[in-house]
Short mmCIF file of C-alpha atoms in Angstrom, two decimals:
data_model
loop_
_atom_site.label_atom_id
_atom_site.label_comp_id
_atom_site.label_asym_id
_atom_site.label_seq_id
_atom_site.Cartn_x
_atom_site.Cartn_y
_atom_site.Cartn_z
CA MET Z 1 15.82 5.43 15.10
CA PRO Z 2 12.17 5.98 16.20
CA GLY Z 3 11.66 8.11 13.06
CA THR Z 4 12.96 5.27 10.88
CA LEU Z 5 10.61 2.79 12.54
CA ALA Z 6 7.67 5.13 12.03
CA LEU Z 7 8.54 5.55 8.35
CA LEU Z 8 8.85 1.77 7.90
CA SER Z 9 5.50 1.31 9.62
CA VAL Z 10 3.86 3.78 7.23
CA LEU Z 11 5.49 2.09 4.23
CA PHE Z 12 4.27 -1.37 5.30
CA SER Z 13 0.77 0.05 5.83
CA LEU Z 14 0.79 1.56 2.35
CA LEU Z 15 2.05 -1.69 0.84
CA HIS Z 16 -0.88 -3.48 2.50
CA ILE Z 17 -3.28 -0.95 0.93
CA THR Z 18 -1.83 -1.73 -2.49
CA GLU Z 19 -2.26 -5.50 -2.09
CA GLY Z 20 -3.74 -6.92 -5.28
CA GLN Z 21 -2.50 -3.96 -7.26
CA THR Z 22 0.61 -3.10 -9.22
CA PHE Z 23 3.13 -0.94 -7.42
CA SER Z 24 6.66 0.10 -8.27
CA TRP Z 25 9.35 2.20 -6.68
CA GLY Z 26 9.69 5.84 -7.65
CA PRO Z 27 7.17 8.36 -8.94
CA CYS Z 28 4.51 7.72 -11.58
CA LEU Z 29 5.39 7.61 -15.24
CA ASP Z 30 4.06 10.31 -17.56
CA PRO Z 31 3.09 8.60 -20.83
CA PRO Z 32 1.65 10.64 -23.69
CA VAL Z 33 -2.13 10.67 -24.01
CA GLN Z 34 -4.48 10.58 -27.01
CA GLU Z 35 -4.09 13.71 -29.11
CA ASN Z 36 -7.21 15.70 -30.01
CA PHE Z 37 -9.30 13.65 -27.58
CA ASP Z 38 -13.04 14.01 -28.25
CA VAL Z 39 -15.12 13.03 -25.23
CA THR Z 40 -18.35 13.12 -27.25
CA LYS Z 41 -17.03 10.21 -29.35
CA TYR Z 42 -15.75 8.42 -26.23
CA VAL Z 43 -19.00 8.28 -24.22
CA GLY Z 44 -21.03 5.08 -24.25
CA LYS Z 45 -20.45 1.52 -23.10
CA TRP Z 46 -16.98 -0.03 -22.84
CA TYR Z 47 -16.18 -3.64 -21.88
CA GLU Z 48 -13.04 -4.43 -19.91
CA ILE Z 49 -10.83 -6.84 -21.89
CA GLU Z 50 -7.59 -6.88 -19.87
CA LYS Z 51 -6.23 -5.00 -16.88
CA LEU Z 52 -3.45 -4.68 -14.37
CA PRO Z 53 -4.81 -6.02 -11.05
CA ALA Z 54 -7.18 -3.73 -9.18
CA SER Z 55 -8.34 -4.64 -5.67
CA PHE Z 56 -11.59 -2.73 -6.19
CA GLU Z 57 -12.62 -5.02 -9.08
CA LYS Z 58 -13.62 -8.48 -7.88
CA GLY Z 59 -16.10 -9.74 -10.45
CA ILE Z 60 -16.44 -10.70 -14.09
CA CYS Z 61 -18.32 -9.10 -16.98
CA ILE Z 62 -16.83 -5.72 -16.01
CA GLN Z 63 -18.03 -2.76 -18.02
CA ALA Z 64 -18.14 1.01 -17.83
CA ASN Z 65 -20.68 3.41 -19.24
CA TYR Z 66 -19.88 7.08 -19.74
CA SER Z 67 -22.38 9.84 -20.51
CA LEU Z 68 -22.21 13.62 -20.67
CA LYS Z 69 -23.93 15.60 -17.94
CA GLU Z 70 -25.55 19.00 -18.40
CA ASN Z 71 -22.81 20.62 -16.28
CA GLY Z 72 -20.11 19.46 -18.74
CA LYS Z 73 -18.84 16.69 -16.48
CA ILE Z 74 -18.98 12.99 -17.34
CA LYS Z 75 -21.17 10.48 -15.53
CA VAL Z 76 -19.33 7.21 -14.90
CA VAL Z 77 -21.19 3.97 -14.13
CA ASN Z 78 -19.05 0.87 -13.55
CA GLN Z 79 -20.62 -2.59 -13.21
CA GLU Z 80 -19.41 -6.12 -12.54
CA LEU Z 81 -21.03 -9.48 -11.93
CA LEU Z 82 -20.03 -10.93 -8.55
CA SER Z 83 -19.56 -14.65 -7.87
CA ASP Z 84 -22.88 -14.83 -5.96
CA GLY Z 85 -24.78 -13.56 -9.03
CA ARG Z 86 -25.30 -10.01 -7.78
CA ILE Z 87 -24.43 -7.03 -9.96
CA ASN Z 88 -22.12 -4.60 -8.20
CA GLN Z 89 -22.45 -1.04 -9.49
CA ILE Z 90 -20.75 2.21 -8.58
CA GLU Z 91 -21.45 5.66 -9.97
CA GLY Z 92 -18.97 8.49 -10.18
CA GLU Z 93 -18.04 11.61 -12.05
CA ALA Z 94 -15.15 12.49 -14.32
CA VAL Z 95 -13.73 15.90 -15.19
CA GLN Z 96 -11.39 16.67 -18.07
CA ALA Z 97 -8.15 18.55 -17.47
CA ASP Z 98 -8.08 21.99 -19.06
CA ASP Z 99 -4.75 21.56 -20.82
CA GLU Z 100 -4.92 17.89 -21.94
CA LEU Z 101 -8.47 16.70 -22.61
CA ALA Z 102 -7.49 13.00 -22.56
CA LYS Z 103 -6.42 13.39 -18.92
CA LEU Z 104 -9.47 13.00 -16.75
CA GLY Z 105 -9.95 12.85 -13.01
CA VAL Z 106 -12.55 10.35 -11.76
CA SER Z 107 -14.15 10.45 -8.33
CA PHE Z 108 -16.60 7.93 -6.88
CA TYR Z 109 -16.96 9.42 -3.39
CA TRP Z 110 -17.26 13.10 -2.48
CA PHE Z 111 -14.73 12.73 0.35
CA MET Z 112 -12.03 11.13 -1.82
CA PRO Z 113 -9.72 12.98 -4.20
CA SER Z 114 -10.15 12.18 -7.86
CA SER Z 115 -8.01 9.50 -9.47
CA PRO Z 116 -6.25 9.90 -12.80
CA TYR Z 117 -7.95 8.36 -15.83
CA TRP Z 118 -5.71 8.95 -18.82
CA VAL Z 119 -6.82 7.80 -22.25
CA LEU Z 120 -3.52 6.85 -23.88
CA SER Z 121 -5.01 5.55 -27.11
CA THR Z 122 -8.46 5.06 -28.63
CA ASP Z 123 -10.13 4.82 -32.01
CA TYR Z 124 -13.50 5.51 -30.27
CA GLU Z 125 -15.25 2.69 -32.16
CA ASN Z 126 -13.32 -0.44 -31.16
CA TYR Z 127 -10.72 -0.01 -28.42
CA SER Z 128 -9.43 2.23 -25.67
CA MET Z 129 -6.31 1.99 -23.53
CA VAL Z 130 -6.45 3.74 -20.16
CA TYR Z 131 -3.72 4.37 -17.59
CA SER Z 132 -3.95 5.55 -14.01
CA CYS Z 133 -1.19 6.11 -11.47
CA THR Z 134 -0.84 7.60 -8.01
CA THR Z 135 2.48 8.39 -6.30
CA PHE Z 136 2.78 7.83 -2.55
CA ILE Z 137 5.22 10.00 -0.58
CA TRP Z 138 7.60 10.15 -3.56
CA LEU Z 139 8.81 6.61 -2.82
CA PHE Z 140 6.55 4.38 -4.89
CA HIS Z 141 3.49 4.44 -7.09
CA VAL Z 142 0.41 2.32 -7.70
CA GLU Z 143 -0.60 1.96 -11.32
CA TYR Z 144 -3.50 0.56 -13.25
CA ALA Z 145 -4.01 -0.04 -16.95
CA TRP Z 146 -7.09 -1.18 -18.80
CA ILE Z 147 -7.71 -2.32 -22.34
CA LEU Z 148 -11.35 -1.68 -23.20
CA SER Z 149 -13.54 -2.56 -26.15
CA ARG Z 150 -16.95 -1.54 -27.46
CA THR Z 151 -17.80 -5.26 -27.63
CA PRO Z 152 -17.19 -8.08 -25.11
CA GLN Z 153 -14.31 -9.41 -27.26
CA LEU Z 154 -11.37 -7.69 -28.93
CA GLN Z 155 -9.09 -9.07 -31.62
CA PRO Z 156 -5.95 -10.59 -29.99
CA GLU Z 157 -3.76 -8.62 -32.43
CA THR Z 158 -5.28 -5.36 -31.16
CA VAL Z 159 -4.76 -6.40 -27.53
CA GLU Z 160 -1.12 -7.25 -28.24
CA ARG Z 161 -0.56 -3.98 -30.13
CA LEU Z 162 -1.92 -2.01 -27.16
CA LYS Z 163 0.21 -3.97 -24.69
CA ASN Z 164 3.25 -3.23 -26.86
CA LEU Z 165 2.36 0.45 -26.69
CA LEU Z 166 2.18 0.25 -22.89
CA ARG Z 167 5.58 -1.47 -22.81
CA SER Z 168 7.02 1.27 -25.03
CA TYR Z 169 6.04 3.72 -22.25
CA LYS Z 170 7.86 1.51 -19.69
CA ILE Z 171 4.58 0.24 -18.21
CA ASP Z 172 4.98 -3.40 -17.18
CA THR Z 173 2.25 -5.59 -18.72
CA GLU Z 174 3.41 -8.90 -17.20
CA LYS Z 175 0.69 -8.78 -14.54
CA MET Z 176 -2.13 -7.91 -16.95
CA ARG Z 177 -5.00 -10.36 -16.78
CA PRO Z 178 -7.95 -10.94 -19.09
CA THR Z 179 -11.43 -10.11 -17.82
CA ASP Z 180 -14.03 -12.84 -18.23
CA GLN Z 181 -16.72 -11.56 -20.59
CA ILE Z 182 -18.21 -15.01 -21.34
CA ASN Z 183 -21.79 -15.92 -20.29
CA CYS Z 184 -22.50 -12.40 -19.09
CA PRO Z 185 -26.08 -11.16 -18.68
CA PRO Z 186 -27.23 -9.53 -21.95
CA GLU Z 187 -27.94 -6.24 -20.20
CA MET Z 188 -26.32 -5.18 -16.98
#
C-alpha cells in the first residue's frame, strides 16, 4: 500500500507540472514527419498562428527565429509580448536527428534534456506544422502542436487543412487556440 501511495503522489505531482498543457494516457504518438526536410529552407522567422496549450508561453505576438550556426546546429530565438508590454525572449539550440532530418531536439537550458521538435509538414514559404511529445513513466504523455506561418496571418483554409492532418494522426486539436498576432510591434 505505501508503494501505491507513493506512485499516486508522483502521478499527481506530474499532473500538476502539466497544468496548462495537453496530456493523455499512454505513450507518445509517432506521426510521420516531413520527407526530404531541408533545414536551409526552414530557417528564418515564423509566426505562431495556433497551438495546443503550453504553460511556457504566456504572451501574444509569439514568434520564432531559426538560423544556422557554424557548428551545424540551429540557433533558436523565441519571443513573445507580455501583458505588461515587455518582450520575453529565450534562446536555445536545435540539433537534427541523423536518421530523420525533420526530427529535431531543442534545448533552452544546458541542464535540461532536449525536447522533440518534429516538423510534420511545411512548404517552407507559407506554413509549418510542428509536433512535440514527451512520455512520462510510460503512463501518460504531454504533447504540443503548433501551426506556424511566415506572416502574422495564415489563410483559414490552410489552418483547417493542417488541423485535419493532425487529426488524421490521432492528435486531438480540440484544445488548439489561436495566437493573437494583432497590434504587434513591427520588429520584435
